[in-house]
PDB file of C-alpha atoms in Angstrom:
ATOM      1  CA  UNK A  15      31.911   8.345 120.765  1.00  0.00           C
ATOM      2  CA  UNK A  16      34.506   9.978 118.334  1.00  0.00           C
ATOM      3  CA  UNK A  17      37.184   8.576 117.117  1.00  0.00           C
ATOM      4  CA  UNK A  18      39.634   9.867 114.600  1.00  0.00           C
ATOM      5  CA  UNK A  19      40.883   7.658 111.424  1.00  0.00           C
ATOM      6  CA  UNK A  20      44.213   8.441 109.679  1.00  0.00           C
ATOM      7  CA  UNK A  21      44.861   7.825 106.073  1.00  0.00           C
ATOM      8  CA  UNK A  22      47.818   8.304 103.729  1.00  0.00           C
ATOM      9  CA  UNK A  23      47.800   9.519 100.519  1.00  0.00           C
ATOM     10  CA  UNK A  24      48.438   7.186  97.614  1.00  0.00           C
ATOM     11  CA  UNK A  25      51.049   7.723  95.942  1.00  0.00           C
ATOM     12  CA  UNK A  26      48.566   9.317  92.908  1.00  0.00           C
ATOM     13  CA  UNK A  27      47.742  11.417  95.525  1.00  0.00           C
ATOM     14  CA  UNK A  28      50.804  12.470  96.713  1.00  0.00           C
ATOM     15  CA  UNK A  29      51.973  13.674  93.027  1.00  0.00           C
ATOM     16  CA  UNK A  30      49.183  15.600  92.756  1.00  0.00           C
ATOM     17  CA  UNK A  31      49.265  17.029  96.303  1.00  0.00           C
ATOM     18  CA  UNK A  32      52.872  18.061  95.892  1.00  0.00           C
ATOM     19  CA  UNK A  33      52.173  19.654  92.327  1.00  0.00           C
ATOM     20  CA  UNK A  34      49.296  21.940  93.385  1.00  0.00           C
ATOM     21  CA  UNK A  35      51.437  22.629  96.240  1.00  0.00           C
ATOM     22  CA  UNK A  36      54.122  23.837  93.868  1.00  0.00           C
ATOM     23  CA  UNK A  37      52.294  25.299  91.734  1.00  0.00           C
ATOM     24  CA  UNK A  38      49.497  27.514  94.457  1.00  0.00           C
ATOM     25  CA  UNK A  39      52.562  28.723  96.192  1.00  0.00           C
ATOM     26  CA  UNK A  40      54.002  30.112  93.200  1.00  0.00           C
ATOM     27  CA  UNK A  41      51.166  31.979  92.481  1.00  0.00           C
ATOM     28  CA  UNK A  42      50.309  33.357  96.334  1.00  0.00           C
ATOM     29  CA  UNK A  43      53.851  34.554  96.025  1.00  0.00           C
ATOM     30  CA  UNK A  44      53.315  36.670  93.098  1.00  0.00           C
ATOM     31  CA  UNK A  45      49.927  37.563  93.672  1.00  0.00           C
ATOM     32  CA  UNK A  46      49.817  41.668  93.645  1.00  0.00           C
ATOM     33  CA  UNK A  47      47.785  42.644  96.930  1.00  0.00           C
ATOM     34  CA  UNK A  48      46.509  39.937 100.101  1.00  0.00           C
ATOM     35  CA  UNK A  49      43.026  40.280  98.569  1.00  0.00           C
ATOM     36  CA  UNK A  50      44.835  38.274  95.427  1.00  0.00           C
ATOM     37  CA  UNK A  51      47.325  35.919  98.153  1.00  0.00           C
ATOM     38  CA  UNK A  52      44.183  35.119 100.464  1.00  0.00           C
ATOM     39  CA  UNK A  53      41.987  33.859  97.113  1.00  0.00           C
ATOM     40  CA  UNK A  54      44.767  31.754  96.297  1.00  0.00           C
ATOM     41  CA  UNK A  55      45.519  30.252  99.397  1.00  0.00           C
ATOM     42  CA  UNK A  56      41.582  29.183  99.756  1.00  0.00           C
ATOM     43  CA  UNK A  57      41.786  28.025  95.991  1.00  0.00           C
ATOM     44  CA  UNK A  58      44.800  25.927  97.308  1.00  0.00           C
ATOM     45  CA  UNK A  59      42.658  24.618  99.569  1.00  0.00           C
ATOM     46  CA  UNK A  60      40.068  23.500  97.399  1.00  0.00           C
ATOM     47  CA  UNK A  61      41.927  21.749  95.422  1.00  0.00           C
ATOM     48  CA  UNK A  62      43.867  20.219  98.469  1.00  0.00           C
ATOM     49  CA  UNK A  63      40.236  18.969  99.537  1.00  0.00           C
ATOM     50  CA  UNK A  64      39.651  17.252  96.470  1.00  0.00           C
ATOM     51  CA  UNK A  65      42.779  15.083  96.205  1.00  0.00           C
ATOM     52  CA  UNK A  66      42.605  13.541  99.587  1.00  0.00           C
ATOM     53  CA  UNK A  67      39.023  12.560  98.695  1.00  0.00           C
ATOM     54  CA  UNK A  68      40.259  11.169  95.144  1.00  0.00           C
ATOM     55  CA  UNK A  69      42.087  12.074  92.153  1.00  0.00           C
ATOM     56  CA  UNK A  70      39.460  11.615  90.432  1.00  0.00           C
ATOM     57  CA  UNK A  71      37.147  14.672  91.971  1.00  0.00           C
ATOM     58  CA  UNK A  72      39.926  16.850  91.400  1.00  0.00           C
ATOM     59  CA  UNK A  73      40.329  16.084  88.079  1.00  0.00           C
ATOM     60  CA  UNK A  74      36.924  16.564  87.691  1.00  0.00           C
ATOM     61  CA  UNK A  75      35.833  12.804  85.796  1.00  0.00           C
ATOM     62  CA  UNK A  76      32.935  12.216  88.164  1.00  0.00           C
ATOM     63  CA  UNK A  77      28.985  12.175  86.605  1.00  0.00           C
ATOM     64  CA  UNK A  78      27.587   9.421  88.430  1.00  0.00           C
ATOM     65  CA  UNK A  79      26.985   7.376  85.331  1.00  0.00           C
ATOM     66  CA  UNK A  80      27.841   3.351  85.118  1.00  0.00           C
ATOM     67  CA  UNK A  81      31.610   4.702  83.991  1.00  0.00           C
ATOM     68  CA  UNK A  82      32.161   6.579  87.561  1.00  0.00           C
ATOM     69  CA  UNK A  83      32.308   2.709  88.695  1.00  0.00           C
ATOM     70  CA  UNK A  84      34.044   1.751  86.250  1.00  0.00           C
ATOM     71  CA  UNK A  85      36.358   4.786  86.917  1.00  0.00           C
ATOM     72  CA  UNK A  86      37.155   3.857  90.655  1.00  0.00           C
ATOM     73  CA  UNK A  87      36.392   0.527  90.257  1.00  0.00           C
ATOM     74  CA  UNK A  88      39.614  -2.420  90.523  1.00  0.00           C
ATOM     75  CA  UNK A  89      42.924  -0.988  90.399  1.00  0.00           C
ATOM     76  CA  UNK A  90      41.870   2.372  90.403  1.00  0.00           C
ATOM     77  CA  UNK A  91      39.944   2.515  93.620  1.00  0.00           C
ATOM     78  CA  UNK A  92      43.740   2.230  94.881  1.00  0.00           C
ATOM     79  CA  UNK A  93      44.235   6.106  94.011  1.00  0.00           C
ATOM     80  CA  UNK A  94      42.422   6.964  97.176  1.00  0.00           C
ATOM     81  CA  UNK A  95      43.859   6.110 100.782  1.00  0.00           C
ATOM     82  CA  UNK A  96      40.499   7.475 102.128  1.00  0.00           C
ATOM     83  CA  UNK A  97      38.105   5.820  99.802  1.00  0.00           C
ATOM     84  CA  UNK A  98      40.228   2.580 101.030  1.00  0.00           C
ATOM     85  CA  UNK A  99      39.880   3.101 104.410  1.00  0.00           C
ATOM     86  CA  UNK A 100      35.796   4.292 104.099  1.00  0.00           C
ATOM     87  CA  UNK A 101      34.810   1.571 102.340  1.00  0.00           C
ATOM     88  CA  UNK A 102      37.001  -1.208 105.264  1.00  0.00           C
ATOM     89  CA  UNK A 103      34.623   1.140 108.136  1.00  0.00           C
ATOM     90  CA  UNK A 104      31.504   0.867 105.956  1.00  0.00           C
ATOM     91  CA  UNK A 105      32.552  -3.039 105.509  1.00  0.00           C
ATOM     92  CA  UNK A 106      32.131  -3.375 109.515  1.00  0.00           C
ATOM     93  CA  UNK A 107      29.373  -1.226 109.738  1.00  0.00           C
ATOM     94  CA  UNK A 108      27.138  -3.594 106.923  1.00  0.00           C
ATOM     95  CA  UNK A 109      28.389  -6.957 108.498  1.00  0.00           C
ATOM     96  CA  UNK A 110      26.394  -6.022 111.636  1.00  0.00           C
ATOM     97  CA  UNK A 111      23.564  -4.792 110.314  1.00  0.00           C
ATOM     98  CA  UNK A 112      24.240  -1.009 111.577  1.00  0.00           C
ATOM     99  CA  UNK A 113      23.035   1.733 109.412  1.00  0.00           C
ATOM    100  CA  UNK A 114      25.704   5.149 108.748  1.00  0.00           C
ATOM    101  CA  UNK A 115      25.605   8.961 107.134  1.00  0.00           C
ATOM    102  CA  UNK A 116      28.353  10.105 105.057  1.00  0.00           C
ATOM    103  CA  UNK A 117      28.579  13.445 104.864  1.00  0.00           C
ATOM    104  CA  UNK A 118      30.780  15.151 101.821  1.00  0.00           C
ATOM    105  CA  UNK A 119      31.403  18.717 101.797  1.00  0.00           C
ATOM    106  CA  UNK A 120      31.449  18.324  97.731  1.00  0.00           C
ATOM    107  CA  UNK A 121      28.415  17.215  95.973  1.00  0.00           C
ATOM    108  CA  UNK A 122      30.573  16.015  93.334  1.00  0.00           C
ATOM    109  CA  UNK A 123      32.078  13.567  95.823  1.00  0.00           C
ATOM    110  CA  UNK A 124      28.613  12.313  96.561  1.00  0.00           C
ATOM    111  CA  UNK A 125      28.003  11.435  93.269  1.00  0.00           C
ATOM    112  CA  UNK A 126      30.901   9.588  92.499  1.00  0.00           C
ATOM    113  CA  UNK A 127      30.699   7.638  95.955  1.00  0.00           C
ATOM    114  CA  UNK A 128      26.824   6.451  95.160  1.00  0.00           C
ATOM    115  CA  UNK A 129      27.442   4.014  92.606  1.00  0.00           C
ATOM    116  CA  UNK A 130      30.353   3.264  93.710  1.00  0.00           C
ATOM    117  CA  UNK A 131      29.536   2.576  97.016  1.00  0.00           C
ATOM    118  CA  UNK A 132      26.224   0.111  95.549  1.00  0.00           C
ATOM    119  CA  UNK A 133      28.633  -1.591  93.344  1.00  0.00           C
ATOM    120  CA  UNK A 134      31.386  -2.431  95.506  1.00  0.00           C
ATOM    121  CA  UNK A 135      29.444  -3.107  98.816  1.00  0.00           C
ATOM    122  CA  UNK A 136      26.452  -4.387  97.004  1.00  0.00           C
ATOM    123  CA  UNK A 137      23.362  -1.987  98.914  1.00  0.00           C
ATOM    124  CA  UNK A 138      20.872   0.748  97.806  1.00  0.00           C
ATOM    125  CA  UNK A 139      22.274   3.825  99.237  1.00  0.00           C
ATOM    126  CA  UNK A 140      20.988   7.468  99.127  1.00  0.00           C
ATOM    127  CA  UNK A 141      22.441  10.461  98.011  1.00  0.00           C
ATOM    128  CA  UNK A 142      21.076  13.923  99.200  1.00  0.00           C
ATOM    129  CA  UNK A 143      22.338  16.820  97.784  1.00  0.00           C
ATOM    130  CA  UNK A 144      21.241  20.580  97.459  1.00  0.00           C
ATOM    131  CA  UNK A 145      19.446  19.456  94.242  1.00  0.00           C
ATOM    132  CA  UNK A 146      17.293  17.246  95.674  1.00  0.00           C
ATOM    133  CA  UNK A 147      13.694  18.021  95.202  1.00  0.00           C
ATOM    134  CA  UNK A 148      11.516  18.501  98.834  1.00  0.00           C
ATOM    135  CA  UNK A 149       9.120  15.777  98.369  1.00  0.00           C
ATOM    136  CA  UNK A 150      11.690  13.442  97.299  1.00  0.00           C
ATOM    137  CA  UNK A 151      14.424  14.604 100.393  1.00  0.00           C
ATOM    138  CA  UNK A 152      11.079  13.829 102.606  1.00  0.00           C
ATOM    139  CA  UNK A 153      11.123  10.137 100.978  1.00  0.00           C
ATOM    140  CA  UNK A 154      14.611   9.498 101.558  1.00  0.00           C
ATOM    141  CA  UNK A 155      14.973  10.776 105.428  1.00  0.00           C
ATOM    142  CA  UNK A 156      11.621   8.319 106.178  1.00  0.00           C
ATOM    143  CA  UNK A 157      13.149   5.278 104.191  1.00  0.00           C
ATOM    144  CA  UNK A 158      16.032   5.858 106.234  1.00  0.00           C
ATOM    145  CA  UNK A 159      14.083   6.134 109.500  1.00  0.00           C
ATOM    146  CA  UNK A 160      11.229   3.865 109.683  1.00  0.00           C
ATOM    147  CA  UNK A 161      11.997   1.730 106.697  1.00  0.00           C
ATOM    148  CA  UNK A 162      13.422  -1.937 107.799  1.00  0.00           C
ATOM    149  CA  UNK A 163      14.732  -2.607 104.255  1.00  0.00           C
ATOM    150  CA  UNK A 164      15.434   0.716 103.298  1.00  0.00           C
ATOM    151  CA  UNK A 165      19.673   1.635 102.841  1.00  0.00           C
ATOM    152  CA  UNK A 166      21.754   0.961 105.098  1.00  0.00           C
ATOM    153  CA  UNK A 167      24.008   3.887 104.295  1.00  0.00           C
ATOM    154  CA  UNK A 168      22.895   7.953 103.737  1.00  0.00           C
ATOM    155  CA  UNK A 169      25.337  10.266 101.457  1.00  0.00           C
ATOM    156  CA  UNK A 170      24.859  13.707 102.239  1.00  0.00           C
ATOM    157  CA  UNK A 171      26.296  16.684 101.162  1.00  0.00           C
ATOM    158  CA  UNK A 172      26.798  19.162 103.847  1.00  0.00           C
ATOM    159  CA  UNK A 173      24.784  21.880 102.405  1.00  0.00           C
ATOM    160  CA  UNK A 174      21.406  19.790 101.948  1.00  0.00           C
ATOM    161  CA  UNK A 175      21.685  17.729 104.951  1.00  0.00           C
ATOM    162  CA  UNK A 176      23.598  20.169 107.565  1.00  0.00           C
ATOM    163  CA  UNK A 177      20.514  21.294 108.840  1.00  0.00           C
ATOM    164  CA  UNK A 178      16.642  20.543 109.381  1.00  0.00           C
ATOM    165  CA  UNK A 179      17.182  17.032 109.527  1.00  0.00           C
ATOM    166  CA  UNK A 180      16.697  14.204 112.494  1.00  0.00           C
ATOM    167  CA  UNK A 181      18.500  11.120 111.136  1.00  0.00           C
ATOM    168  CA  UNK A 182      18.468   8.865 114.456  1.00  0.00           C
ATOM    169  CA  UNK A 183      18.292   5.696 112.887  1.00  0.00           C
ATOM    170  CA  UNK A 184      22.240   6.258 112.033  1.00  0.00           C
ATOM    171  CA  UNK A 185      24.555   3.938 114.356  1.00  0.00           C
ATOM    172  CA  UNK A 186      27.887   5.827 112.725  1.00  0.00           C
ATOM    173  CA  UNK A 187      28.654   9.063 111.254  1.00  0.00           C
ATOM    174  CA  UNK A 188      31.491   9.587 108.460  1.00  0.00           C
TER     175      UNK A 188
END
Protein backbone atom coordinates (compact mmCIF):
# COMPACT_ATOMS: atom_id res chain seq x y z
CA UNK A 1 0.00 0.00 0.00
CA UNK A 2 1.35 3.52 -1.04
CA UNK A 3 0.30 6.41 0.05
CA UNK A 4 1.61 9.85 -0.61
CA UNK A 5 2.30 12.55 2.35
CA UNK A 6 2.38 16.31 1.59
CA UNK A 7 4.43 18.76 3.48
CA UNK A 8 4.99 22.52 3.33
CA UNK A 9 7.95 24.24 3.61
CA UNK A 10 8.66 26.27 6.72
CA UNK A 11 8.92 29.38 6.32
CA UNK A 12 13.10 28.93 6.78
CA UNK A 13 12.57 26.88 4.05
CA UNK A 14 10.75 28.87 1.89
CA UNK A 15 13.49 31.84 2.10
CA UNK A 16 15.94 29.66 1.20
CA UNK A 17 13.98 27.88 -1.56
CA UNK A 18 13.07 31.17 -3.16
CA UNK A 19 16.79 32.51 -2.90
CA UNK A 20 18.48 29.56 -4.65
CA UNK A 21 15.69 29.87 -6.96
CA UNK A 22 16.75 33.43 -7.67
CA UNK A 23 19.89 33.04 -7.62
CA UNK A 24 20.28 29.27 -10.03
CA UNK A 25 18.13 30.97 -12.55
CA UNK A 26 20.32 33.81 -12.86
CA UNK A 27 23.10 31.83 -13.52
CA UNK A 28 21.33 29.09 -16.13
CA UNK A 29 20.45 32.27 -17.90
CA UNK A 30 23.88 33.42 -18.40
CA UNK A 31 25.50 30.27 -18.61
CA UNK A 32 27.55 30.27 -22.17
CA UNK A 33 26.56 26.83 -23.90
CA UNK A 34 23.52 24.00 -22.55
CA UNK A 35 26.47 21.88 -21.37
CA UNK A 36 26.96 25.04 -18.74
CA UNK A 37 22.64 25.65 -18.41
CA UNK A 38 22.04 21.74 -17.92
CA UNK A 39 24.94 21.63 -14.89
CA UNK A 40 23.21 24.38 -13.37
CA UNK A 41 19.85 23.34 -13.53
CA UNK A 42 20.93 19.79 -11.80
CA UNK A 43 23.05 21.94 -9.26
CA UNK A 44 19.64 23.75 -8.70
CA UNK A 45 18.36 20.70 -7.98
CA UNK A 46 20.65 19.64 -5.47
CA UNK A 47 20.38 22.23 -3.56
CA UNK A 48 16.48 22.22 -3.96
CA UNK A 49 16.81 18.55 -2.44
CA UNK A 50 18.52 19.65 0.49
CA UNK A 51 16.19 22.39 1.75
CA UNK A 52 13.04 20.42 1.73
CA UNK A 53 14.92 17.84 3.82
CA UNK A 54 16.28 20.74 6.23
CA UNK A 55 18.05 23.90 6.24
CA UNK A 56 20.35 22.58 8.00
CA UNK A 57 21.78 19.87 5.23
CA UNK A 58 21.93 22.57 2.89
CA UNK A 59 23.82 24.66 4.86
CA UNK A 60 25.95 21.99 5.42
CA UNK A 61 26.06 22.00 9.76
CA UNK A 62 25.40 18.27 9.99
CA UNK A 63 28.40 15.75 11.63
CA UNK A 64 26.40 13.54 13.61
CA UNK A 65 27.98 14.64 16.84
CA UNK A 66 25.79 15.39 20.25
CA UNK A 67 25.49 19.21 18.63
CA UNK A 68 23.50 17.82 15.36
CA UNK A 69 20.73 17.26 18.24
CA UNK A 70 21.24 20.01 19.69
CA UNK A 71 21.12 21.68 16.19
CA UNK A 72 17.54 20.35 15.25
CA UNK A 73 16.59 19.84 18.52
CA UNK A 74 13.45 22.37 20.22
CA UNK A 75 12.66 25.27 18.22
CA UNK A 76 14.77 24.44 15.53
CA UNK A 77 13.38 21.10 14.52
CA UNK A 78 10.52 23.64 13.33
CA UNK A 79 12.79 24.61 10.18
CA UNK A 80 11.73 21.41 8.54
CA UNK A 81 7.98 20.69 7.44
CA UNK A 82 9.24 17.16 6.49
CA UNK A 83 11.29 16.33 9.48
CA UNK A 84 7.82 17.41 11.30
CA UNK A 85 5.75 15.33 9.51
CA UNK A 86 8.49 12.06 9.58
CA UNK A 87 8.94 12.10 12.94
CA UNK A 88 4.41 12.35 13.62
CA UNK A 89 4.55 8.86 10.94
CA UNK A 90 7.50 7.37 12.84
CA UNK A 91 5.45 8.41 16.19
CA UNK A 92 2.54 5.92 14.92
CA UNK A 93 4.72 3.51 13.60
CA UNK A 94 6.71 3.06 17.39
CA UNK A 95 3.34 3.21 19.38
CA UNK A 96 2.42 -0.12 17.73
CA UNK A 97 5.33 -1.79 17.88
CA UNK A 98 5.90 -1.81 13.88
CA UNK A 99 9.39 -1.62 12.67
CA UNK A 100 10.26 1.06 9.32
CA UNK A 101 13.33 1.92 6.67
CA UNK A 102 14.11 5.37 5.88
CA UNK A 103 15.75 5.73 2.98
CA UNK A 104 17.78 9.25 2.23
CA UNK A 105 19.21 9.87 -1.04
CA UNK A 106 22.00 12.06 1.00
CA UNK A 107 24.20 10.40 3.43
CA UNK A 108 24.54 13.60 5.07
CA UNK A 109 20.82 13.50 5.81
CA UNK A 110 21.31 10.15 7.43
CA UNK A 111 23.60 11.36 9.72
CA UNK A 112 21.91 14.19 10.97
CA UNK A 113 18.52 12.14 11.28
CA UNK A 114 20.37 9.26 13.58
CA UNK A 115 20.78 11.09 16.64
CA UNK A 116 18.23 12.95 16.13
CA UNK A 117 15.85 10.49 15.55
CA UNK A 118 17.31 8.41 19.12
CA UNK A 119 16.97 11.59 20.95
CA UNK A 120 13.67 12.75 20.12
CA UNK A 121 11.83 9.33 19.80
CA UNK A 122 13.96 7.74 22.40
CA UNK A 123 15.18 4.15 20.24
CA UNK A 124 18.49 2.69 18.91
CA UNK A 125 18.26 3.18 15.27
CA UNK A 126 20.70 2.23 12.44
CA UNK A 127 22.28 4.11 9.93
CA UNK A 128 23.72 2.40 6.73
CA UNK A 129 25.56 4.28 4.48
CA UNK A 130 28.13 3.60 1.59
CA UNK A 131 30.81 3.77 4.35
CA UNK A 132 29.71 1.14 6.21
CA UNK A 133 32.14 -1.64 6.59
CA UNK A 134 30.73 -5.41 5.17
CA UNK A 135 30.89 -7.25 8.33
CA UNK A 136 29.34 -4.55 10.21
CA UNK A 137 26.32 -3.85 7.24
CA UNK A 138 25.90 -7.88 7.80
CA UNK A 139 25.30 -7.05 11.70
CA UNK A 140 22.91 -4.42 11.18
CA UNK A 141 20.51 -6.14 8.36
CA UNK A 142 20.36 -9.43 11.00
CA UNK A 143 19.63 -7.15 14.13
CA UNK A 144 17.04 -5.78 12.07
CA UNK A 145 15.69 -9.16 10.93
CA UNK A 146 15.82 -11.72 13.53
CA UNK A 147 16.62 -9.53 16.47
CA UNK A 148 13.37 -8.98 18.87
CA UNK A 149 15.04 -6.01 20.63
CA UNK A 150 17.01 -4.83 17.95
CA UNK A 151 15.78 -0.98 16.31
CA UNK A 152 12.80 -0.43 15.46
CA UNK A 153 13.74 1.97 12.69
CA UNK A 154 16.63 1.40 9.63
CA UNK A 155 18.27 4.73 7.97
CA UNK A 156 19.58 3.98 4.74
CA UNK A 157 21.12 5.84 2.24
CA UNK A 158 20.10 4.89 -1.18
CA UNK A 159 23.43 4.00 -2.47
CA UNK A 160 24.36 1.34 0.37
CA UNK A 161 21.02 -0.06 0.85
CA UNK A 162 19.37 0.22 -2.84
CA UNK A 163 20.43 -3.04 -3.62
CA UNK A 164 21.51 -6.63 -2.25
CA UNK A 165 19.45 -6.32 0.63
CA UNK A 166 16.13 -8.37 1.98
CA UNK A 167 14.79 -6.18 4.82
CA UNK A 168 11.27 -8.02 5.41
CA UNK A 169 10.99 -7.40 8.89
CA UNK A 170 10.02 -3.59 7.80
CA UNK A 171 6.09 -2.92 8.31
CA UNK A 172 6.62 0.81 6.53
CA UNK A 173 8.90 2.31 4.13
CA UNK A 174 9.86 6.21 4.16
Amino acid sequence: QESKVYCFLTPVQATLYEAVVREQMQQIESAGDEMQRRGAVLAMLLKLKQICNHPAQFLHQVDGGAETVDLISGAEDRRSGKLLRLVEMLEEVISVGDRALIFTQFAEMGRLLKPYLQARLGISTQFLHGGTPTAQRAEMVRRFQEDEDGPLLFLLSLKAGGTGLNLTRANHVF
